[in-house]
């Protein structure tokens, strides 16, 4: 229990500065951004209530927005995925079922399940951020390709970070 | 009443969701209106100082290029100095009265450093390390040694945020130097090196490589500042206007030092055009 909270706090303290200081400057293939801090939102356990999850997403989103100079956009997208996350978790139960006090991450439930869980959420997030930011659908295809590349890049880094730094809960 | 409460409690997650999204939407809307300064500002001193210190690290790697650019600009200014007429030591000229210097002093330039800059979004902004303390105010123009960059949008004590030319909601009045035709520069959100020049009729002979400069039709920029050169020009489907692509003279990805231009007479100019609302902008 304590270990789980410790993991969450450490990942928050590391991921948000990593996002705004390092990954903000990275653009992959001239199209894709990397929203590494989504790993924190994705790793919030099922026991966190939906309302609290959305408030957390709002606060972190606004902090990210202040650095990206897009006030409200990342916050709106974050609140959206935190609203969808519990329903998606209930629909997409791993074969062995959920265990209490386990973070929904690769070390606990495996890579295949995690990709199935996180890919749609990251895609929805990227689409929301990029379309709200553009403010119209005039650049539809460009934004769609940006969102797809952003999703792949973000998922890649989210998976790599877990293999490097997260260990199995006991 | 009881049923209503039960309904609210049952779907409370959804109502919290709606409520939080409304907060976000109001933040987005209040921030998109770029004339009004919102409560939460990216140009606030805390955000500015954090991005500045992280930017300092990257700056070391650009020092060589910045030095070269400054040296080039120095050389250009020195050339201008040499080409200006020498003081005549004729006795008669000693008695000529010089024009009032206040007449010619219309623009004040302040140098500033880019702290944070985006080029990959559809609506890009930048932050510079000068603010209201240094006399920066909204609506001032920002130029770099190689051309027009954007204009200031909101100001805090030590930092200010500007709207980059690479912003699909922003457009500038521009002029084709050879024909003196006025058009509008608008970025289309695709390539940070290319912008569109709109509203030029097909009778203008537009050659690849022609220079596009700022017009004197706004009070933000002095006239004849370079914006870019014509890259491609073709008639549109209806033959009403030309589709012109401009390759911008500023490399927005490498922007480091800029000048903020203050037009001393902007207020006077603006009050005049506001007093005559039908005036052509």
PDB file of N, CA, C and O in Angstrom, chain B residues 19-87:
ATOM      1  N   UNK B  19     -18.743  19.435 -15.346  1.00  0.00           N
ATOM      2  CA  UNK B  19     -18.341  20.643 -14.635  1.00  0.00           C
ATOM      3  C   UNK B  19     -16.860  20.960 -14.916  1.00  0.00           C
ATOM      4  O   UNK B  19     -16.508  22.091 -15.266  1.00  0.00           O
ATOM      5  N   UNK B  20     -15.997  19.926 -14.812  1.00  0.00           N
ATOM      6  CA  UNK B  20     -14.566  20.160 -15.019  1.00  0.00           C
ATOM      7  C   UNK B  20     -14.284  20.541 -16.469  1.00  0.00           C
ATOM      8  O   UNK B  20     -13.451  21.410 -16.743  1.00  0.00           O
ATOM      9  N   UNK B  21     -15.002  19.891 -17.408  1.00  0.00           N
ATOM     10  CA  UNK B  21     -14.782  20.252 -18.808  1.00  0.00           C
ATOM     11  C   UNK B  21     -15.217  21.690 -19.073  1.00  0.00           C
ATOM     12  O   UNK B  21     -14.598  22.400 -19.864  1.00  0.00           O
ATOM     13  N   UNK B  22     -16.287  22.124 -18.380  1.00  0.00           N
ATOM     14  CA  UNK B  22     -16.711  23.519 -18.537  1.00  0.00           C
ATOM     15  C   UNK B  22     -15.619  24.467 -18.054  1.00  0.00           C
ATOM     16  O   UNK B  22     -15.368  25.496 -18.685  1.00  0.00           O
ATOM     17  N   UNK B  23     -14.975  24.109 -16.929  1.00  0.00           N
ATOM     18  CA  UNK B  23     -13.865  24.941 -16.449  1.00  0.00           C
ATOM     19  C   UNK B  23     -12.801  25.046 -17.534  1.00  0.00           C
ATOM     20  O   UNK B  23     -12.326  26.131 -17.868  1.00  0.00           O
ATOM     21  N   UNK B  24     -12.439  23.879 -18.113  1.00  0.00           N
ATOM     22  CA  UNK B  24     -11.399  23.864 -19.146  1.00  0.00           C
ATOM     23  C   UNK B  24     -11.809  24.714 -20.341  1.00  0.00           C
ATOM     24  O   UNK B  24     -11.022  25.499 -20.862  1.00  0.00           O
ATOM     25  N   UNK B  25     -13.083  24.545 -20.763  1.00  0.00           N
ATOM     26  CA  UNK B  25     -13.520  25.279 -21.947  1.00  0.00           C
ATOM     27  C   UNK B  25     -13.481  26.778 -21.685  1.00  0.00           C
ATOM     28  O   UNK B  25     -13.025  27.555 -22.529  1.00  0.00           O
ATOM     29  N   UNK B  26     -13.905  27.182 -20.462  1.00  0.00           N
ATOM     30  CA  UNK B  26     -13.858  28.620 -20.184  1.00  0.00           C
ATOM     31  C   UNK B  26     -12.420  29.116 -20.166  1.00  0.00           C
ATOM     32  O   UNK B  26     -12.132  30.222 -20.627  1.00  0.00           O
ATOM     33  N   UNK B  27     -11.493  28.263 -19.675  1.00  0.00           N
ATOM     34  CA  UNK B  27     -10.076  28.653 -19.702  1.00  0.00           C
ATOM     35  C   UNK B  27      -9.597  28.800 -21.146  1.00  0.00           C
ATOM     36  O   UNK B  27      -8.910  29.765 -21.493  1.00  0.00           O
ATOM     37  N   UNK B  28      -9.964  27.829 -21.984  1.00  0.00           N
ATOM     38  CA  UNK B  28      -9.517  27.877 -23.378  1.00  0.00           C
ATOM     39  C   UNK B  28     -10.064  29.118 -24.053  1.00  0.00           C
ATOM     40  O   UNK B  28      -9.339  29.858 -24.727  1.00  0.00           O
ATOM     41  N   UNK B  29     -11.365  29.380 -23.839  1.00  0.00           N
ATOM     42  CA  UNK B  29     -11.988  30.516 -24.518  1.00  0.00           C
ATOM     43  C   UNK B  29     -11.397  31.834 -24.034  1.00  0.00           C
ATOM     44  O   UNK B  29     -11.022  32.694 -24.829  1.00  0.00           O
ATOM     45  N   UNK B  30     -11.239  31.953 -22.718  1.00  0.00           N
ATOM     46  CA  UNK B  30     -10.730  33.242 -22.214  1.00  0.00           C
ATOM     47  C   UNK B  30      -9.294  33.440 -22.649  1.00  0.00           C
ATOM     48  O   UNK B  30      -8.819  34.560 -22.760  1.00  0.00           O
ATOM     49  N   UNK B  31      -8.586  32.337 -22.913  1.00  0.00           N
ATOM     50  CA  UNK B  31      -7.190  32.479 -23.317  1.00  0.00           C
ATOM     51  C   UNK B  31      -7.036  32.685 -24.801  1.00  0.00           C
ATOM     52  O   UNK B  31      -6.051  33.242 -25.261  1.00  0.00           O
ATOM     53  N   UNK B  32      -8.014  32.192 -25.576  1.00  0.00           N
ATOM     54  CA  UNK B  32      -7.888  32.332 -27.021  1.00  0.00           C
ATOM     55  C   UNK B  32      -8.115  33.748 -27.484  1.00  0.00           C
ATOM     56  O   UNK B  32      -7.605  34.166 -28.514  1.00  0.00           O
ATOM     57  N   UNK B  33      -8.908  34.474 -26.719  1.00  0.00           N
ATOM     58  CA  UNK B  33      -9.143  35.858 -27.083  1.00  0.00           C
ATOM     59  C   UNK B  33      -7.875  36.626 -26.780  1.00  0.00           C
ATOM     60  O   UNK B  33      -7.622  37.006 -25.658  1.00  0.00           O
ATOM     61  N   UNK B  34      -7.046  36.837 -27.821  1.00  0.00           N
ATOM     62  CA  UNK B  34      -5.702  37.257 -27.466  1.00  0.00           C
ATOM     63  C   UNK B  34      -5.570  38.724 -27.137  1.00  0.00           C
ATOM     64  O   UNK B  34      -4.507  39.188 -26.769  1.00  0.00           O
ATOM     65  N   UNK B  35      -6.635  39.468 -27.228  1.00  0.00           N
ATOM     66  CA  UNK B  35      -6.531  40.873 -26.832  1.00  0.00           C
ATOM     67  C   UNK B  35      -6.663  41.008 -25.319  1.00  0.00           C
ATOM     68  O   UNK B  35      -6.095  41.894 -24.712  1.00  0.00           O
ATOM     69  N   UNK B  36      -7.456  40.088 -24.730  1.00  0.00           N
ATOM     70  CA  UNK B  36      -7.697  40.191 -23.297  1.00  0.00           C
ATOM     71  C   UNK B  36      -6.662  39.334 -22.576  1.00  0.00           C
ATOM     72  O   UNK B  36      -6.332  38.243 -23.017  1.00  0.00           O
ATOM     73  N   UNK B  37      -6.159  39.809 -21.461  1.00  0.00           N
ATOM     74  CA  UNK B  37      -5.208  38.977 -20.750  1.00  0.00           C
ATOM     75  C   UNK B  37      -5.955  38.153 -19.719  1.00  0.00           C
ATOM     76  O   UNK B  37      -6.729  38.672 -18.916  1.00  0.00           O
ATOM     77  N   UNK B  38      -5.754  36.852 -19.770  1.00  0.00           N
ATOM     78  CA  UNK B  38      -6.467  35.965 -18.862  1.00  0.00           C
ATOM     79  C   UNK B  38      -5.784  35.939 -17.506  1.00  0.00           C
ATOM     80  O   UNK B  38      -4.686  36.447 -17.335  1.00  0.00           O
ATOM     81  N   UNK B  39      -6.451  35.307 -16.548  1.00  0.00           N
ATOM     82  CA  UNK B  39      -5.902  35.277 -15.197  1.00  0.00           C
ATOM     83  C   UNK B  39      -4.664  34.393 -15.134  1.00  0.00           C
ATOM     84  O   UNK B  39      -3.630  34.768 -14.588  1.00  0.00           O
ATOM     85  N   UNK B  40      -4.767  33.198 -15.723  1.00  0.00           N
ATOM     86  CA  UNK B  40      -3.620  32.297 -15.749  1.00  0.00           C
ATOM     87  C   UNK B  40      -2.775  32.652 -16.953  1.00  0.00           C
ATOM     88  O   UNK B  40      -3.234  32.550 -18.080  1.00  0.00           O
ATOM     89  N   UNK B  41      -1.568  33.080 -16.722  1.00  0.00           N
ATOM     90  CA  UNK B  41      -0.758  33.498 -17.857  1.00  0.00           C
ATOM     91  C   UNK B  41       0.497  32.657 -17.958  1.00  0.00           C
ATOM     92  O   UNK B  41       1.163  32.398 -16.968  1.00  0.00           O
ATOM     93  N   UNK B  42       0.816  32.245 -19.182  1.00  0.00           N
ATOM     94  CA  UNK B  42       2.068  31.520 -19.376  1.00  0.00           C
ATOM     95  C   UNK B  42       3.244  32.464 -19.229  1.00  0.00           C
ATOM     96  O   UNK B  42       4.374  32.028 -19.091  1.00  0.00           O
ATOM     97  N   UNK B  43       2.995  33.779 -19.287  1.00  0.00           N
ATOM     98  CA  UNK B  43       4.103  34.702 -19.162  1.00  0.00           C
ATOM     99  C   UNK B  43       4.360  35.063 -17.707  1.00  0.00           C
ATOM    100  O   UNK B  43       5.132  35.947 -17.419  1.00  0.00           O
ATOM    101  N   UNK B  44       3.708  34.357 -16.764  1.00  0.00           N
ATOM    102  CA  UNK B  44       3.920  34.686 -15.364  1.00  0.00           C
ATOM    103  C   UNK B  44       5.371  34.411 -14.967  1.00  0.00           C
ATOM    104  O   UNK B  44       6.047  33.617 -15.596  1.00  0.00           O
ATOM    105  N   UNK B  45       5.823  35.086 -13.930  1.00  0.00           N
ATOM    106  CA  UNK B  45       7.268  35.063 -13.671  1.00  0.00           C
ATOM    107  C   UNK B  45       7.769  33.676 -13.281  1.00  0.00           C
ATOM    108  O   UNK B  45       8.872  33.295 -13.646  1.00  0.00           O
ATOM    109  N   UNK B  46       6.944  32.890 -12.576  1.00  0.00           N
ATOM    110  CA  UNK B  46       7.417  31.565 -12.163  1.00  0.00           C
ATOM    111  C   UNK B  46       7.675  30.694 -13.387  1.00  0.00           C
ATOM    112  O   UNK B  46       8.770  30.137 -13.566  1.00  0.00           O
ATOM    113  N   UNK B  47       6.661  30.609 -14.264  1.00  0.00           N
ATOM    114  CA  UNK B  47       6.801  29.798 -15.473  1.00  0.00           C
ATOM    115  C   UNK B  47       7.961  30.319 -16.311  1.00  0.00           C
ATOM    116  O   UNK B  47       8.788  29.554 -16.804  1.00  0.00           O
ATOM    117  N   UNK B  48       8.016  31.665 -16.440  1.00  0.00           N
ATOM    118  CA  UNK B  48       9.079  32.260 -17.242  1.00  0.00           C
ATOM    119  C   UNK B  48      10.447  31.905 -16.724  1.00  0.00           C
ATOM    120  O   UNK B  48      11.325  31.515 -17.488  1.00  0.00           O
ATOM    121  N   UNK B  49      10.625  32.000 -15.386  1.00  0.00           N
ATOM    122  CA  UNK B  49      11.975  31.754 -14.868  1.00  0.00           C
ATOM    123  C   UNK B  49      12.341  30.281 -14.989  1.00  0.00           C
ATOM    124  O   UNK B  49      13.504  29.953 -15.240  1.00  0.00           O
ATOM    125  N   UNK B  50      11.342  29.381 -14.840  1.00  0.00           N
ATOM    126  CA  UNK B  50      11.670  27.956 -14.992  1.00  0.00           C
ATOM    127  C   UNK B  50      12.068  27.658 -16.435  1.00  0.00           C
ATOM    128  O   UNK B  50      13.096  27.031 -16.693  1.00  0.00           O
ATOM    129  N   UNK B  51      11.266  28.139 -17.398  1.00  0.00           N
ATOM    130  CA  UNK B  51      11.622  27.854 -18.789  1.00  0.00           C
ATOM    131  C   UNK B  51      12.928  28.531 -19.162  1.00  0.00           C
ATOM    132  O   UNK B  51      13.705  27.989 -19.939  1.00  0.00           O
ATOM    133  N   UNK B  52      13.178  29.714 -18.581  1.00  0.00           N
ATOM    134  CA  UNK B  52      14.426  30.397 -18.916  1.00  0.00           C
ATOM    135  C   UNK B  52      15.622  29.597 -18.439  1.00  0.00           C
ATOM    136  O   UNK B  52      16.602  29.425 -19.168  1.00  0.00           O
ATOM    137  N   UNK B  53      15.542  29.076 -17.192  1.00  0.00           N
ATOM    138  CA  UNK B  53      16.715  28.358 -16.709  1.00  0.00           C
ATOM    139  C   UNK B  53      16.904  27.051 -17.460  1.00  0.00           C
ATOM    140  O   UNK B  53      18.040  26.621 -17.667  1.00  0.00           O
ATOM    141  N   UNK B  54      15.790  26.410 -17.905  1.00  0.00           N
ATOM    142  CA  UNK B  54      15.991  25.193 -18.695  1.00  0.00           C
ATOM    143  C   UNK B  54      16.499  25.546 -20.080  1.00  0.00           C
ATOM    144  O   UNK B  54      17.232  24.795 -20.703  1.00  0.00           O
ATOM    145  N   UNK B  55      16.120  26.728 -20.565  1.00  0.00           N
ATOM    146  CA  UNK B  55      16.559  27.167 -21.878  1.00  0.00           C
ATOM    147  C   UNK B  55      18.050  27.509 -21.870  1.00  0.00           C
ATOM    148  O   UNK B  55      18.740  27.355 -22.872  1.00  0.00           O
ATOM    149  N   UNK B  56      18.534  27.984 -20.695  1.00  0.00           N
ATOM    150  CA  UNK B  56      19.940  28.363 -20.588  1.00  0.00           C
ATOM    151  C   UNK B  56      20.862  27.223 -20.957  1.00  0.00           C
ATOM    152  O   UNK B  56      21.935  27.433 -21.517  1.00  0.00           O
ATOM    153  N   UNK B  57      20.443  25.991 -20.606  1.00  0.00           N
ATOM    154  CA  UNK B  57      21.290  24.842 -20.894  1.00  0.00           C
ATOM    155  C   UNK B  57      21.435  24.676 -22.400  1.00  0.00           C
ATOM    156  O   UNK B  57      22.538  24.536 -22.925  1.00  0.00           O
ATOM    157  N   UNK B  58      20.299  24.739 -23.092  1.00  0.00           N
ATOM    158  CA  UNK B  58      20.341  24.576 -24.544  1.00  0.00           C
ATOM    159  C   UNK B  58      21.088  25.699 -25.227  1.00  0.00           C
ATOM    160  O   UNK B  58      21.635  25.535 -26.313  1.00  0.00           O
ATOM    161  N   UNK B  59      21.109  26.876 -24.569  1.00  0.00           N
ATOM    162  CA  UNK B  59      21.694  28.042 -25.196  1.00  0.00           C
ATOM    163  C   UNK B  59      23.188  27.888 -25.460  1.00  0.00           C
ATOM    164  O   UNK B  59      23.712  28.405 -26.444  1.00  0.00           O
ATOM    165  N   UNK B  60      23.883  27.158 -24.573  1.00  0.00           N
ATOM    166  CA  UNK B  60      25.323  26.992 -24.761  1.00  0.00           C
ATOM    167  C   UNK B  60      25.636  26.403 -26.124  1.00  0.00           C
ATOM    168  O   UNK B  60      26.617  26.745 -26.753  1.00  0.00           O
ATOM    169  N   UNK B  61      24.765  25.506 -26.574  1.00  0.00           N
ATOM    170  CA  UNK B  61      25.045  24.831 -27.833  1.00  0.00           C
ATOM    171  C   UNK B  61      24.811  25.753 -29.021  1.00  0.00           C
ATOM    172  O   UNK B  61      25.294  25.493 -30.110  1.00  0.00           O
ATOM    173  N   UNK B  62      24.040  26.824 -28.803  1.00  0.00           N
ATOM    174  CA  UNK B  62      23.760  27.732 -29.910  1.00  0.00           C
ATOM    175  C   UNK B  62      24.665  28.952 -29.932  1.00  0.00           C
ATOM    176  O   UNK B  62      24.533  29.803 -30.797  1.00  0.00           O
ATOM    177  N   UNK B  63      25.599  29.044 -28.969  1.00  0.00           N
ATOM    178  CA  UNK B  63      26.381  30.286 -28.827  1.00  0.00           C
ATOM    179  C   UNK B  63      27.156  30.639 -30.085  1.00  0.00           C
ATOM    180  O   UNK B  63      27.214  31.793 -30.481  1.00  0.00           O
ATOM    181  N   UNK B  64      27.719  29.615 -30.729  1.00  0.00           N
ATOM    182  CA  UNK B  64      28.537  29.877 -31.906  1.00  0.00           C
ATOM    183  C   UNK B  64      27.703  30.536 -33.002  1.00  0.00           C
ATOM    184  O   UNK B  64      28.104  31.537 -33.598  1.00  0.00           O
ATOM    185  N   UNK B  65      26.519  29.957 -33.218  1.00  0.00           N
ATOM    186  CA  UNK B  65      25.645  30.489 -34.265  1.00  0.00           C
ATOM    187  C   UNK B  65      25.173  31.899 -33.907  1.00  0.00           C
ATOM    188  O   UNK B  65      25.154  32.794 -34.758  1.00  0.00           O
ATOM    189  N   UNK B  66      24.815  32.109 -32.610  1.00  0.00           N
ATOM    190  CA  UNK B  66      24.345  33.427 -32.190  1.00  0.00           C
ATOM    191  C   UNK B  66      25.439  34.469 -32.404  1.00  0.00           C
ATOM    192  O   UNK B  66      25.194  35.561 -32.917  1.00  0.00           O
ATOM    193  N   UNK B  67      26.675  34.100 -32.043  1.00  0.00           N
ATOM    194  CA  UNK B  67      27.801  35.007 -32.254  1.00  0.00           C
ATOM    195  C   UNK B  67      27.933  35.382 -33.712  1.00  0.00           C
ATOM    196  O   UNK B  67      28.136  36.551 -34.051  1.00  0.00           O
ATOM    197  N   UNK B  68      27.821  34.369 -34.591  1.00  0.00           N
ATOM    198  CA  UNK B  68      27.984  34.637 -36.015  1.00  0.00           C
ATOM    199  C   UNK B  68      26.888  35.581 -36.500  1.00  0.00           C
ATOM    200  O   UNK B  68      27.155  36.532 -37.228  1.00  0.00           O
ATOM    201  N   UNK B  69      25.654  35.336 -36.026  1.00  0.00           N
ATOM    202  CA  UNK B  69      24.548  36.195 -36.459  1.00  0.00           C
ATOM    203  C   UNK B  69      24.751  37.634 -36.007  1.00  0.00           C
ATOM    204  O   UNK B  69      24.525  38.578 -36.761  1.00  0.00           O
ATOM    205  N   UNK B  70      25.205  37.783 -34.755  1.00  0.00           N
ATOM    206  CA  UNK B  70      25.421  39.138 -34.237  1.00  0.00           C
ATOM    207  C   UNK B  70      26.536  39.826 -35.012  1.00  0.00           C
ATOM    208  O   UNK B  70      26.454  41.007 -35.336  1.00  0.00           O
ATOM    209  N   UNK B  71      27.606  39.064 -35.328  1.00  0.00           N
ATOM    210  CA  UNK B  71      28.719  39.638 -36.093  1.00  0.00           C
ATOM    211  C   UNK B  71      28.229  40.076 -37.463  1.00  0.00           C
ATOM    212  O   UNK B  71      28.581  41.155 -37.947  1.00  0.00           O
ATOM    213  N   UNK B  72      27.374  39.244 -38.098  1.00  0.00           N
ATOM    214  CA  UNK B  72      26.843  39.612 -39.414  1.00  0.00           C
ATOM    215  C   UNK B  72      26.022  40.880 -39.334  1.00  0.00           C
ATOM    216  O   UNK B  72      26.108  41.757 -40.188  1.00  0.00           O
ATOM    217  N   UNK B  73      25.230  40.966 -38.257  1.00  0.00           N
ATOM    218  CA  UNK B  73      24.401  42.166 -38.133  1.00  0.00           C
ATOM    219  C   UNK B  73      25.264  43.393 -37.895  1.00  0.00           C
ATOM    220  O   UNK B  73      25.027  44.453 -38.478  1.00  0.00           O
ATOM    221  N   UNK B  74      26.298  43.222 -37.070  1.00  0.00           N
ATOM    222  CA  UNK B  74      27.240  44.329 -36.846  1.00  0.00           C
ATOM    223  C   UNK B  74      27.840  44.802 -38.149  1.00  0.00           C
ATOM    224  O   UNK B  74      27.942  46.002 -38.402  1.00  0.00           O
ATOM    225  N   UNK B  75      28.237  43.834 -38.974  1.00  0.00           N
ATOM    226  CA  UNK B  75      28.864  44.192 -40.237  1.00  0.00           C
ATOM    227  C   UNK B  75      27.891  44.978 -41.103  1.00  0.00           C
ATOM    228  O   UNK B  75      28.264  45.981 -41.727  1.00  0.00           O
ATOM    229  N   UNK B  76      26.626  44.532 -41.090  1.00  0.00           N
ATOM    230  CA  UNK B  76      25.638  45.208 -41.928  1.00  0.00           C
ATOM    231  C   UNK B  76      25.421  46.638 -41.447  1.00  0.00           C
ATOM    232  O   UNK B  76      25.347  47.582 -42.233  1.00  0.00           O
ATOM    233  N   UNK B  77      25.350  46.798 -40.107  1.00  0.00           N
ATOM    234  CA  UNK B  77      25.132  48.141 -39.555  1.00  0.00           C
ATOM    235  C   UNK B  77      26.316  49.052 -39.854  1.00  0.00           C
ATOM    236  O   UNK B  77      26.164  50.222 -40.181  1.00  0.00           O
ATOM    237  N   UNK B  78      27.527  48.471 -39.777  1.00  0.00           N
ATOM    238  CA  UNK B  78      28.728  49.248 -40.040  1.00  0.00           C
ATOM    239  C   UNK B  78      28.742  49.727 -41.487  1.00  0.00           C
ATOM    240  O   UNK B  78      29.122  50.866 -41.784  1.00  0.00           O
ATOM    241  N   UNK B  79      28.278  48.840 -42.363  1.00  0.00           N
ATOM    242  CA  UNK B  79      28.194  49.174 -43.772  1.00  0.00           C
ATOM    243  C   UNK B  79      27.252  50.358 -43.976  1.00  0.00           C
ATOM    244  O   UNK B  79      27.548  51.296 -44.703  1.00  0.00           O
ATOM    245  N   UNK B  80      26.105  50.308 -43.290  1.00  0.00           N
ATOM    246  CA  UNK B  80      25.136  51.393 -43.368  1.00  0.00           C
ATOM    247  C   UNK B  80      25.754  52.701 -42.904  1.00  0.00           C
ATOM    248  O   UNK B  80      25.571  53.754 -43.507  1.00  0.00           O
ATOM    249  N   UNK B  81      26.526  52.601 -41.823  1.00  0.00           N
ATOM    250  CA  UNK B  81      27.162  53.780 -41.248  1.00  0.00           C
ATOM    251  C   UNK B  81      28.116  54.406 -42.248  1.00  0.00           C
ATOM    252  O   UNK B  81      28.155  55.631 -42.428  1.00  0.00           O
ATOM    253  N   UNK B  82      28.875  53.530 -42.947  1.00  0.00           N
ATOM    254  CA  UNK B  82      29.852  54.034 -43.905  1.00  0.00           C
ATOM    255  C   UNK B  82      29.167  54.653 -45.108  1.00  0.00           C
ATOM    256  O   UNK B  82      29.653  55.633 -45.671  1.00  0.00           O
ATOM    257  N   UNK B  83      28.041  54.061 -45.506  1.00  0.00           N
ATOM    258  CA  UNK B  83      27.406  54.557 -46.725  1.00  0.00           C
ATOM    259  C   UNK B  83      26.613  55.842 -46.471  1.00  0.00           C
ATOM    260  O   UNK B  83      26.243  56.526 -47.402  1.00  0.00           O
ATOM    261  N   UNK B  84      26.353  56.172 -45.201  1.00  0.00           N
ATOM    262  CA  UNK B  84      25.631  57.413 -44.932  1.00  0.00           C
ATOM    263  C   UNK B  84      26.568  58.595 -45.188  1.00  0.00           C
ATOM    264  O   UNK B  84      27.773  58.486 -44.985  1.00  0.00           O
ATOM    265  N   UNK B  85      26.024  59.712 -45.682  1.00  0.00           N
ATOM    266  CA  UNK B  85      26.886  60.832 -46.081  1.00  0.00           C
ATOM    267  C   UNK B  85      27.733  61.346 -44.917  1.00  0.00           C
ATOM    268  O   UNK B  85      27.268  61.424 -43.785  1.00  0.00           O
ATOM    269  N   UNK B  86      28.964  61.653 -45.232  1.00  0.00           N
ATOM    270  CA  UNK B  86      29.881  62.165 -44.221  1.00  0.00           C
ATOM    271  C   UNK B  86      29.483  63.589 -43.828  1.00  0.00           C
ATOM    272  O   UNK B  86      28.850  64.296 -44.596  1.00  0.00           O
ATOM    273  N   UNK B  87      29.854  63.984 -42.641  1.00  0.00           N
ATOM    274  CA  UNK B  87      29.600  65.363 -42.225  1.00  0.00           C
ATOM    275  C   UNK B  87      30.419  66.301 -43.114  1.00  0.00           C
ATOM    276  O   UNK B  87      31.612  66.088 -43.323  1.00  0.00           O
TER     277      UNK B  87
END
